[in-house]
XYZ file of C-alpha atoms in Angstrom:
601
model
C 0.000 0.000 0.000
C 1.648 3.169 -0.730
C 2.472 5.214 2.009
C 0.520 8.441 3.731
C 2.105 12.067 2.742
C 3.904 13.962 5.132
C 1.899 17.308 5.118
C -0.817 17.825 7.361
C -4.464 17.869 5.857
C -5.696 21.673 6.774
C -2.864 21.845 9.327
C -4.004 19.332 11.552
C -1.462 17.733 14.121
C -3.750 17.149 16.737
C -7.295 16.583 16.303
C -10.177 15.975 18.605
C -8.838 12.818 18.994
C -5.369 13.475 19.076
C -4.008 12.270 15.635
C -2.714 14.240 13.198
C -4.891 14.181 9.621
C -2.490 13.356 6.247
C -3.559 12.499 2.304
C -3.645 9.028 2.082
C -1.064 8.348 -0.717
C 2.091 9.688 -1.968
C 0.937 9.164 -5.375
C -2.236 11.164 -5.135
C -3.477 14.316 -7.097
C -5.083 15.638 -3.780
C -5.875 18.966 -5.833
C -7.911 17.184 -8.447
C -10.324 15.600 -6.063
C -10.568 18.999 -4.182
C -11.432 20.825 -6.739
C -13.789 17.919 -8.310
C -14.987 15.521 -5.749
C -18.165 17.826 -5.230
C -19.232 18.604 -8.172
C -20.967 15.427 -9.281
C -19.940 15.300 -12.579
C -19.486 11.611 -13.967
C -16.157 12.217 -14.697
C -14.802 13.572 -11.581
C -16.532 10.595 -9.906
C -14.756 8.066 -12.663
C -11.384 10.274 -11.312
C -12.096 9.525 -7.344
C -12.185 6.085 -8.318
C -8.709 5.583 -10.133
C -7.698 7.907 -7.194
C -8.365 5.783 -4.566
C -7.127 2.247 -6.470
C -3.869 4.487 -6.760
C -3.650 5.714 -3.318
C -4.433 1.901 -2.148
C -1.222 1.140 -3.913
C -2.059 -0.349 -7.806
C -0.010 0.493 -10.663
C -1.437 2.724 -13.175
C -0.717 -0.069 -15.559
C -2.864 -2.736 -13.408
C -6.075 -0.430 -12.637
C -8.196 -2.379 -14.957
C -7.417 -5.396 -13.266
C -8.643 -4.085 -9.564
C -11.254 -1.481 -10.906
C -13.199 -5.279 -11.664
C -11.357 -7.845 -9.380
C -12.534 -11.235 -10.795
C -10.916 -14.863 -9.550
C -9.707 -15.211 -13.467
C -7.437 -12.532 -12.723
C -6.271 -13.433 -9.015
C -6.753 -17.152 -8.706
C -3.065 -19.092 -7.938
C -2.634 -22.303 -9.384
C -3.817 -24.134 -6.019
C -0.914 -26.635 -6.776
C 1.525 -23.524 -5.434
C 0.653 -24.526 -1.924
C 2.266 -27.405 -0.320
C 1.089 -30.137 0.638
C -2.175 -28.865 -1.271
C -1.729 -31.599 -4.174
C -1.833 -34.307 -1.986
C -4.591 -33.180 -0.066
C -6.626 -33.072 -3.084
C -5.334 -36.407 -4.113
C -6.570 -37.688 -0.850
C -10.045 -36.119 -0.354
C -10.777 -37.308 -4.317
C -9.617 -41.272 -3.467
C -12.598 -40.950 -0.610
C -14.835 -39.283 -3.281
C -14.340 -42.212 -5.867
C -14.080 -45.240 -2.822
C -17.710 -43.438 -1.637
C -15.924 -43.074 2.088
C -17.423 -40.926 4.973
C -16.069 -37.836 5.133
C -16.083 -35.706 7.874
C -15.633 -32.132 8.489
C -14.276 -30.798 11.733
C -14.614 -26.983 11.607
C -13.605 -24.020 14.144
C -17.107 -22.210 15.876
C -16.813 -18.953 14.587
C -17.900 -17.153 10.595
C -14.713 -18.382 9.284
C -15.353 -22.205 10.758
C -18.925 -22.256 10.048
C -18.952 -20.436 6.361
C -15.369 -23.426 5.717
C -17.019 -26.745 6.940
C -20.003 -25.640 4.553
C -18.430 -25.217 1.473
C -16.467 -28.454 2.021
C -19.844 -30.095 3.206
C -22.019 -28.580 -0.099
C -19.233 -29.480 -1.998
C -18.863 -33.442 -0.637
C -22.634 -33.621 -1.339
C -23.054 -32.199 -4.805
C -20.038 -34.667 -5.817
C -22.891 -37.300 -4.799
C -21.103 -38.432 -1.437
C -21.671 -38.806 2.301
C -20.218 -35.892 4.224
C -20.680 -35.210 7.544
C -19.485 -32.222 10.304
C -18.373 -31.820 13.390
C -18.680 -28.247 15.299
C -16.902 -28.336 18.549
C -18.703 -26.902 21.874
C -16.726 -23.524 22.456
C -17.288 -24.182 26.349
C -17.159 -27.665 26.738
C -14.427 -28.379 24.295
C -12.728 -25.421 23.355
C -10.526 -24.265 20.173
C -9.541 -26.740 17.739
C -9.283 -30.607 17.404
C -8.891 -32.903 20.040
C -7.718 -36.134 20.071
C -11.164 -37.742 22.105
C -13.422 -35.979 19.565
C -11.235 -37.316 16.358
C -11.053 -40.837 17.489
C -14.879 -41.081 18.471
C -14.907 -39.852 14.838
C -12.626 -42.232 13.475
C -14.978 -45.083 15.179
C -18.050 -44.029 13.910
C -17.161 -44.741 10.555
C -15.126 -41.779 8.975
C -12.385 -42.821 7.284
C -11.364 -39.442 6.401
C -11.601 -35.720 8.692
C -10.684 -32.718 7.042
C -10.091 -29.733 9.896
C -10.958 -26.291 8.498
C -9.953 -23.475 10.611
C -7.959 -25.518 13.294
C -5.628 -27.894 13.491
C -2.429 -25.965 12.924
C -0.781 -26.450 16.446
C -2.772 -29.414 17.371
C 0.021 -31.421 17.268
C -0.605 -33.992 20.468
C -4.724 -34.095 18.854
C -3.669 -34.806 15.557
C -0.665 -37.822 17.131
C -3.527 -39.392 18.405
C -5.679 -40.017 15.524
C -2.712 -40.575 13.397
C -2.277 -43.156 16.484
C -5.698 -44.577 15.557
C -5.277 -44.784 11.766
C -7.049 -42.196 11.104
C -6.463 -40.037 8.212
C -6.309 -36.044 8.505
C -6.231 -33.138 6.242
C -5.921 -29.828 7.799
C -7.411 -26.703 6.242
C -6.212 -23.527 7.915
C -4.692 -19.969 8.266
C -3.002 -19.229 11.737
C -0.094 -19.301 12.541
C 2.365 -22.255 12.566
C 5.181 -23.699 15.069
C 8.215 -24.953 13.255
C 7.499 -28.310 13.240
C 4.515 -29.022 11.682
C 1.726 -31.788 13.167
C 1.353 -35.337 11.946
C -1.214 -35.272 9.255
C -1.648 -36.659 5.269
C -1.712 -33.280 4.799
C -1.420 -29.651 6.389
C -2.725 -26.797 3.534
C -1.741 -23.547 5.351
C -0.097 -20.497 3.475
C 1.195 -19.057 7.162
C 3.084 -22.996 7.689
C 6.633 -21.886 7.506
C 7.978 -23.552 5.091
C 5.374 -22.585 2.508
C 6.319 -21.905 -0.882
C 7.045 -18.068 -1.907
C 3.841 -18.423 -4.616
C 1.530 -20.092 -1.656
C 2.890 -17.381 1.387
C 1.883 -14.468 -0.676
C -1.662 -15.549 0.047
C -1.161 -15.715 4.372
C -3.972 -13.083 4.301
C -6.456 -15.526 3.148
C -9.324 -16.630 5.682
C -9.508 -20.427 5.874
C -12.912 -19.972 3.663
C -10.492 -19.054 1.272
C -8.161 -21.660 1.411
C -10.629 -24.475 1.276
C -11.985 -22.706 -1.625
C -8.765 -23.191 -3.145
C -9.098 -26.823 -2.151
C -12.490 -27.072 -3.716
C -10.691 -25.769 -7.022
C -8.117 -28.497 -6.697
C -10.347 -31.543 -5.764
C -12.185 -30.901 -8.704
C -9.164 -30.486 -11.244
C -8.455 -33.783 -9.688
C -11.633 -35.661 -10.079
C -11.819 -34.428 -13.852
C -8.444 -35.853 -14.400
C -9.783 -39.381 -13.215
C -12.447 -39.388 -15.197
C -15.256 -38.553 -12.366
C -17.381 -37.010 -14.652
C -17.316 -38.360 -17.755
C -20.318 -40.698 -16.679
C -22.539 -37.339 -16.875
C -22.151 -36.278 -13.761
C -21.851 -32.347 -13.959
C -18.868 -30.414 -12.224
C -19.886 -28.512 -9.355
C -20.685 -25.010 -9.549
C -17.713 -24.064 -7.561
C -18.596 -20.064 -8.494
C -21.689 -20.485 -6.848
C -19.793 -20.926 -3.513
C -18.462 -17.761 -3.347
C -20.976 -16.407 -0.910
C -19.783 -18.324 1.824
C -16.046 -17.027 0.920
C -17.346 -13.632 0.916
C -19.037 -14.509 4.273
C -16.132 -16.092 6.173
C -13.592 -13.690 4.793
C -14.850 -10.391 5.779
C -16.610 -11.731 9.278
C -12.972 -12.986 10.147
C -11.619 -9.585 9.244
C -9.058 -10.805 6.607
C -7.042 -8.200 4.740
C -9.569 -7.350 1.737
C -6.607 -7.144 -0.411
C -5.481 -9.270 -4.481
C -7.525 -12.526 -4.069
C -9.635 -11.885 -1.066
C -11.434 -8.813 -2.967
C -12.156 -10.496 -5.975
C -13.126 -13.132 -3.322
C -15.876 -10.820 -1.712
C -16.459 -8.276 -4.970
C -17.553 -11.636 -6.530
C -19.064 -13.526 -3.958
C -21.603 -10.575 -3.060
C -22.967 -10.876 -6.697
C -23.596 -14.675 -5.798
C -25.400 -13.497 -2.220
C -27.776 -11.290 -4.366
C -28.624 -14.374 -6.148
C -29.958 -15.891 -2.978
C -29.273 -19.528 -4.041
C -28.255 -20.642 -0.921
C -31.314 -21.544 0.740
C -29.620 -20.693 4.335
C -28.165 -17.646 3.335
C -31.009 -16.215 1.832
C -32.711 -16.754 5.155
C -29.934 -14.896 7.151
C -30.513 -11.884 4.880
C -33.816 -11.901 5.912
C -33.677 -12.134 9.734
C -30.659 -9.372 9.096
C -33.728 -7.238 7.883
C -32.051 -5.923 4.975
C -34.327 -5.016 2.313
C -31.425 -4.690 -0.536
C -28.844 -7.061 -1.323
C -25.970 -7.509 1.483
C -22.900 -4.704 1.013
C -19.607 -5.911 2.140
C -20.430 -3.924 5.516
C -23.123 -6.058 5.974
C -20.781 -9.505 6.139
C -19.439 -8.173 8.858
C -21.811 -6.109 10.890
C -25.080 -8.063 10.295
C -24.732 -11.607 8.590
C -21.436 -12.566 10.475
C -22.705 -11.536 14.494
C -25.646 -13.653 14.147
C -23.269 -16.771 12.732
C -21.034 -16.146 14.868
C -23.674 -16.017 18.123
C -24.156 -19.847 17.978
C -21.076 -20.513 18.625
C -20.646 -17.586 21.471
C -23.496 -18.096 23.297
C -25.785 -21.086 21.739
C -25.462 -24.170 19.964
C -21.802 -24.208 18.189
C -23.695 -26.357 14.844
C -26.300 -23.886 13.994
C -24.362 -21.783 11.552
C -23.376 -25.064 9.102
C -26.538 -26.506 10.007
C -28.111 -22.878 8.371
C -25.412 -22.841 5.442
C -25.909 -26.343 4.011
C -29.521 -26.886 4.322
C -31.980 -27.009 1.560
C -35.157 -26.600 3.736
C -36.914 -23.144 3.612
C -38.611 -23.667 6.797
C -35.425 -25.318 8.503
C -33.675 -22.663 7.358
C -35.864 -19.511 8.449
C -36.206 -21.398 12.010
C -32.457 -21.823 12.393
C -32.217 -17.907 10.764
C -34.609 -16.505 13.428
C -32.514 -18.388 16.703
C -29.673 -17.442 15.780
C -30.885 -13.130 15.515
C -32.442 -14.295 19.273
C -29.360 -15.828 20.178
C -27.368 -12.414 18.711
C -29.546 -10.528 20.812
C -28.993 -11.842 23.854
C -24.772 -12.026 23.207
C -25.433 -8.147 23.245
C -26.249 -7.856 26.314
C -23.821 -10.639 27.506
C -21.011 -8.557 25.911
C -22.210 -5.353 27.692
C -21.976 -6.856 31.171
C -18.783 -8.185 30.403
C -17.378 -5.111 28.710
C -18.236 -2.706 31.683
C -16.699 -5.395 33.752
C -13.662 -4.994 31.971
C -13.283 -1.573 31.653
C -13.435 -0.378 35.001
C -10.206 -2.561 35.621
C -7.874 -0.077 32.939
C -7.777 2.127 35.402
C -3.599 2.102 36.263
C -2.877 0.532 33.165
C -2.405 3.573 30.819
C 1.967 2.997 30.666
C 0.367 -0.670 29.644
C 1.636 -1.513 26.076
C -0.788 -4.152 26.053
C -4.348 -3.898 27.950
C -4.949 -7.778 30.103
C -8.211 -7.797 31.916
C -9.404 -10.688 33.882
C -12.264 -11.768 35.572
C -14.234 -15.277 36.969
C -17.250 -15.510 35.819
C -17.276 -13.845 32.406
C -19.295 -15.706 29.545
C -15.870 -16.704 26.919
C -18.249 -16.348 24.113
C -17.806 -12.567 24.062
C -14.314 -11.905 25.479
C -13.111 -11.195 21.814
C -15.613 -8.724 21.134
C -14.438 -7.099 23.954
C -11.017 -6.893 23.691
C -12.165 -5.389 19.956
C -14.179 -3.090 21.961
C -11.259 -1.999 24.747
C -8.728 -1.883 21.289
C -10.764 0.548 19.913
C -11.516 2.506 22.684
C -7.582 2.842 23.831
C -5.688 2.254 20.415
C -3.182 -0.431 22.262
C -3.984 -4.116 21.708
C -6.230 -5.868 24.442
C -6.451 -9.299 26.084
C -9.484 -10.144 27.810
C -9.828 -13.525 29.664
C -12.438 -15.482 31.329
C -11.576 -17.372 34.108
C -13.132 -20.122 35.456
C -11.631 -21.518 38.732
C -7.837 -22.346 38.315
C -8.036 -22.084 34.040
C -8.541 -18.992 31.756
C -9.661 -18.731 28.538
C -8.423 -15.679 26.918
C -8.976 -13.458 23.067
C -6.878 -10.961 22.300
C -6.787 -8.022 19.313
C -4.269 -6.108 17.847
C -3.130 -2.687 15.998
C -1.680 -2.506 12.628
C 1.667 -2.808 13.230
C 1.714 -5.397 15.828
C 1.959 -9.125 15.346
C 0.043 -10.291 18.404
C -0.210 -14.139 17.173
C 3.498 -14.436 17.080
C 4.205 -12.655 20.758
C 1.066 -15.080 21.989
C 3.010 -18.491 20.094
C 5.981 -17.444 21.723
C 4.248 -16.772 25.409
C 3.036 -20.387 24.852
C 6.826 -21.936 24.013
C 8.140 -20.182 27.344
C 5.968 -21.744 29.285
C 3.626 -19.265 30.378
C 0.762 -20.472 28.089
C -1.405 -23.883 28.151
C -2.019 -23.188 24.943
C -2.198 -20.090 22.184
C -2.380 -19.584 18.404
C -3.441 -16.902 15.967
C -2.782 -14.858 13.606
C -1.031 -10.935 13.509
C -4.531 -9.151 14.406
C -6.253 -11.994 16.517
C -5.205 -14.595 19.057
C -6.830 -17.100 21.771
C -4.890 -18.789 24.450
C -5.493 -20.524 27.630
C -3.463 -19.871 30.965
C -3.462 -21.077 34.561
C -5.271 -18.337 37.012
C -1.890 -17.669 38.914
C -0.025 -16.737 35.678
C -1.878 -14.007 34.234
C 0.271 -11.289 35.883
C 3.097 -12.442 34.422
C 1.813 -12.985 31.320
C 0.576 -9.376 31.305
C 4.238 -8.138 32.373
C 6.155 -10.342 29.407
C 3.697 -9.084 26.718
C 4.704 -5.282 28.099
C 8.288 -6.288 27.461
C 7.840 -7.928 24.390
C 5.638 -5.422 22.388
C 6.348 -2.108 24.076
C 8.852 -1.233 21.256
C 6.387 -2.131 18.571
C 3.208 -0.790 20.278
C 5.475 2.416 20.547
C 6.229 3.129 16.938
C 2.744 1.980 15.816
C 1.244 4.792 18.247
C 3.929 7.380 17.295
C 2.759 6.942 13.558
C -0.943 6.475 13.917
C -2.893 9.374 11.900
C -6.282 9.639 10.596
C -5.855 9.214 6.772
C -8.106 11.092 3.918
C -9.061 10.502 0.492
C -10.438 13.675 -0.423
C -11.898 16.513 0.889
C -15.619 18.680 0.102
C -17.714 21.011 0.860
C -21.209 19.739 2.454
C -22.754 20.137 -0.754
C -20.318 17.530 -2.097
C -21.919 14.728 -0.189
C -24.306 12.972 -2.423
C -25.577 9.205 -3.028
C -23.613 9.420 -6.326
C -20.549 10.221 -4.536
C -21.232 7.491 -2.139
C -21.922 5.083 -5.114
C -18.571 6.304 -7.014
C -16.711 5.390 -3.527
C -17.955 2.173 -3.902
C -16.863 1.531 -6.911
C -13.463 0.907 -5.564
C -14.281 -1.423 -2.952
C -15.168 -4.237 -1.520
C -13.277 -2.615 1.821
C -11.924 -3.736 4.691
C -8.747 -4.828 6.471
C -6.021 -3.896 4.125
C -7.958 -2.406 1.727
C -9.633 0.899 4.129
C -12.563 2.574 3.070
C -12.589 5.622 1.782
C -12.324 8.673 4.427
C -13.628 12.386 3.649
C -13.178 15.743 5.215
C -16.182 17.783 4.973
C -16.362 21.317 5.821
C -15.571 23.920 7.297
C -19.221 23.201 8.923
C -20.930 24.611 11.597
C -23.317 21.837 14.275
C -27.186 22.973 14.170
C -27.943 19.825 16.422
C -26.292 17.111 18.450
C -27.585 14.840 20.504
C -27.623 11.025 21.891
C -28.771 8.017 20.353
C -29.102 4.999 21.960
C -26.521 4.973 24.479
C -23.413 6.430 23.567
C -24.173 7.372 20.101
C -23.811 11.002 19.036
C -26.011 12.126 16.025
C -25.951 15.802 14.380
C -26.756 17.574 11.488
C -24.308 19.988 10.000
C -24.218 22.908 8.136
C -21.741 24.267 5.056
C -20.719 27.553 4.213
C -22.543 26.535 1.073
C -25.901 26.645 2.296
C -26.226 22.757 2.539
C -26.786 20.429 5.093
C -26.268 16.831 5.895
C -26.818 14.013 8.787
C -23.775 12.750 10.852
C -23.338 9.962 13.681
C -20.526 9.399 15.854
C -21.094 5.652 17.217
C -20.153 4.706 20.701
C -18.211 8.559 21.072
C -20.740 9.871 23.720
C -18.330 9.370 26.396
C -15.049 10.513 24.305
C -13.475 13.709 24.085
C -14.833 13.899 20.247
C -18.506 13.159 21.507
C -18.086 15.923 24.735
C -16.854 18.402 22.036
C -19.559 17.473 19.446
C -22.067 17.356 22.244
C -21.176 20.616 23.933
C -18.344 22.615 22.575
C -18.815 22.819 19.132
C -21.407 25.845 19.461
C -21.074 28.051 17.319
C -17.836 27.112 15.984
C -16.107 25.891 12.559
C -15.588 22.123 12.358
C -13.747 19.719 9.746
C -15.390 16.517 10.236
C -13.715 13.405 8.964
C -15.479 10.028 8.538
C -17.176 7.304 5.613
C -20.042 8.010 3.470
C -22.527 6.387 3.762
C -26.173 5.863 2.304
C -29.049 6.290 4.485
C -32.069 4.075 3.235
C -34.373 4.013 6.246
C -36.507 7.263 4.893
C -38.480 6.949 1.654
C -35.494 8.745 -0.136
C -32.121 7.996 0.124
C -29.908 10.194 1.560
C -25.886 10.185 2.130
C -24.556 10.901 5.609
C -22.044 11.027 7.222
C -20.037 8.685 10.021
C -17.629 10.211 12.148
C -14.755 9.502 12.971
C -12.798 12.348 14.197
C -13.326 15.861 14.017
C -10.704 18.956 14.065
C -11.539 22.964 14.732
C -11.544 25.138 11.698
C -11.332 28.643 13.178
């Protein structure tokens, strides 16, 4: 990604939030989008485009290629990736011998939206394939050797892990023990010696190929995708579908890749957008009987944005395994029963609901203990009694809130369970992997933004101390540099559904590929209040004579939200945040969310 310019957007060092404001880009024509980004004009909005796929790093010479991401022009040869031959050589000898297959997936989006596109797939090939979800309290993260076996005896022959099974090396030993054959589908993080298995597919493993580690930002929906690919190339070689069996429609799986990848906040960057930019167009279709259900208990009238994966489809997946039953979300994704599905749909929104509140408990719980831990480089909360379903949200939360990564763990007796998230610039996973090999860990994985571990009660404190030691340094520099970055900058007038729909045009967004960020004004507040409870809403006014709506979510109780509440009277504001369209009136509208603010006078 190219990097932020040096000079200060309208001189600002220190906003209301402290950061300084900078162009996003050294290759951007900042004047050009000034002067044009307002007026509407098709071609300045065709200009704000290119801008932003050049100030997101692409080549002049390759914007054709990322205006349209498609998988034509970003799908590897799956053969890059080791050990990815042989798993595909394995999984197509149990499609052709008719054995059981069974999918062991990870609880969360990314598990759920993996073990169903294996599971579809299995089943449109014309065989038996089964899945296992395990119980996030009872069982906890990944494979275990107990749950394999039992497996093993009940008659599959073959378990593919999806989402897990990187450092289950003692799990794996065992059904290796039991002669049971293992394929492991994941993305986190790997120790140096790898576990026994037929085969481990994992672009992070560490002795990956250079062509398969370019691709360590994929989401394990997006590596078994790239298994699908292969198992098929493989069955066509045999011969499996010359009897007139069709190929699978492996495009039409693409909405649970778009699903799994955004909800486990993978960078949207090469594959991974034409991943999502692709897979969206296959959620409008509303094939998938199960998905087209969770659209409609997301009440969303329209077809699903890319914000929508991860703010309204992904929770309610993701609340089975938090605070319900851990099968629900396959059980949604790979049925073929309307009714089933809209039953399963509706839980899991009741389930989501109730995680809410669940998270807020917890949350407040954890917040009143950062008090003393400012000099912290890294935030560690604990408590007994906290529901390990939500911890990660939290930490997400108590990141976001603080800007320094968090670790929130639930204990329960003598044993924690801990989630932790991270800031750009700070490879969390790798600190946790390495807490686990001194000894201070039970056990720990992840990945650079996200990581799980359990720890004995009595060692938390030191834990907390060695992660201080390890990541000051780095928590340092990432803080020193951290700076709101803009795209472009209007007048209020400027703000218009076909501005919004031009900054779409770039996307899909998301980790590693930001969403655009404006800077409207100079703009005086007519109104600000609360919403809900900690949201600030306003509507401002240009010194064009136009006005637009605002929100500042969860910001009531920051200094932003005190000075939009009560100190922006009567005075000049830039106000920097996304676009968005609001589509709850009978006409749409743009608005604005913000995300910092800045004085103008």
């Amino acid at each position: 990604m190219a990097s932020q310019s040096l000079a200060p957007v309208f001189g600002v060092v220190s906003s209301l939030s402290g950061k300084s404001w900078r162009w996003r880009g050294g290759n951007m024509d900042v004047g050009s989008l000034e002067d044009t980004a307002g007026s509407g004009a098709p071609g300045a909005l065709d200009d704000v485009v290119t801008q932003l796929l050049l100030s997101r790093g692409v080549a002049r010479d390759d914007l054709a290629r990322h205006r349209s991401p498609t998988l034509r022009q970003f799908l590897p040869d799956p053969s890059h990736f080791r050990d990815m031959d042989t798993a595909a050589d394995r999984l197509a000898q149990a499609v052709i011998a008719g054995e059981t297959v069974t999918v062991y997936g990870d609880y969360d989006v990314d598990g759920a939206t993996s073990a169903a596109l294996l599971v579809r797939l299995l089943r449109t090939l014309g065989r038996d394939a089964r899945y296992y979800i395990p119980d996030r309290l009872l069982e906890g993260y990944g494979p275990s050797g107990e749950a394999l076996v039992r497996l093993g005896e009940e008659g599959s022959s073959l378990i593919v892990t999806v989402d897990c099974g990187a450092m289950a090396h003692e799990a794996l030993a065992q059904a290796h023990a039991a002669g049971i054959d293992v394929i492991v589908v994941d993305h986190h993080k790997c120790a140096a010696e790898n576990p026994v298995a037929v085969a481990l597919v994992n672009p992070n493993r560490l002795d990956e190929s250079s062509e398969g580690a370019e691709h360590g930002h994929l989401a394990a929906v997006g590596v078994a995708f790239l298994l699908a690919v292969a198992l098929v190339r493989t069955l066509r070689a045999r011969g499996y579908f010359t009897d007139g069996l069709p190929e699978p429609d492996l495009m039409g799986l693409l909405d649970l890749v778009a699903l799994g990848t955004v909800a486990d906040v993978a960078q949207i960057r090469g594959l991974n957008r034409a991943f999502v930019a692709q897979g969206l167009k296959v959620m409008a279709r509303r094939e998938n009987t199960g998905m087209a259900a969770l659209i409609d208990a997301s009440r969303l009238k329209r077809s699903p944005r890319c914000s929508d994966l991860g703010f309204a489809l992904g929770p309610r997946i993701n609340a089975g395994g938090r605070v319900g039953e851990s099968t629900l979300g396959v059980r949604l994704l790979t049925t073929e029963d309307p009714a089933e599905a809209a039953e399963i749909a509706a839980k899991l929104s009741a389930l989501n609901e109730d995680r809410r509140a669940i998270e807020a408990e917890v949350q407040a719980a954890a917040e009143s203990m950062l008090e003393g831990q400012h000099n912290r480089a890294v935030h560690v909360v604990a408590g007994s009694g906290w529901h390990p379903g939500v911890i990660g949200i939290v930490a997400g939360r108590i990141k976001e809130r603080t800007g320094k990564p968090a670790l929130v763990i639930a204990l329960d007796g003598q044993i924690g369970k801990g989630s932790a998230r991270s800031i750009v610039g700070v490879d969390l996973g790798a600190a946790i992997i390495a807490a686990r090999e001194a000894g201070l860990l039970v056990a720990g994985g992840g990945h650079a933004m996200a990581a799980g571990l359990t720890i004995e009660a009595d060692r938390v404190a030191a834990l907390a101390d060695w992660l201080d030691s390890r990541l000051g340094a780095a928590v340092a520099r990432a803080r020193e540099s951290e700076s709101i970055a803009l795209d472009l900058a209007l007048a209020a007038g400027g703000l218009t559904p076909a501005l919004v729909d031009a900054l779409e045009a770039a996307g899909p967004f998301g980790m590693g590929w930001p969403g655009p960020r404006i800077a409207i004004g100079p703009v005086r507040l007519v109104k600000a209040d609360i919403v809900g409870t900690d949201h600030v809403r306003a509507i401002a006014a240009g010194q064009d004579g136009r006005s637009f709506k605002a929100i500042a979510f969860r910001a009531a109780e920051t200094p932003l939200g005190e000075a939009l509440l009560h100190g922006s009277r009567g005075r000049l504001l830039w106000l920097a945040g996304r676009a968005k369209i609001d589509d709850w009136g009978d006409r749409l509208q743009a608005e604005l969310q913000i995300e910092d603010a800045a004085w103008a006078d």
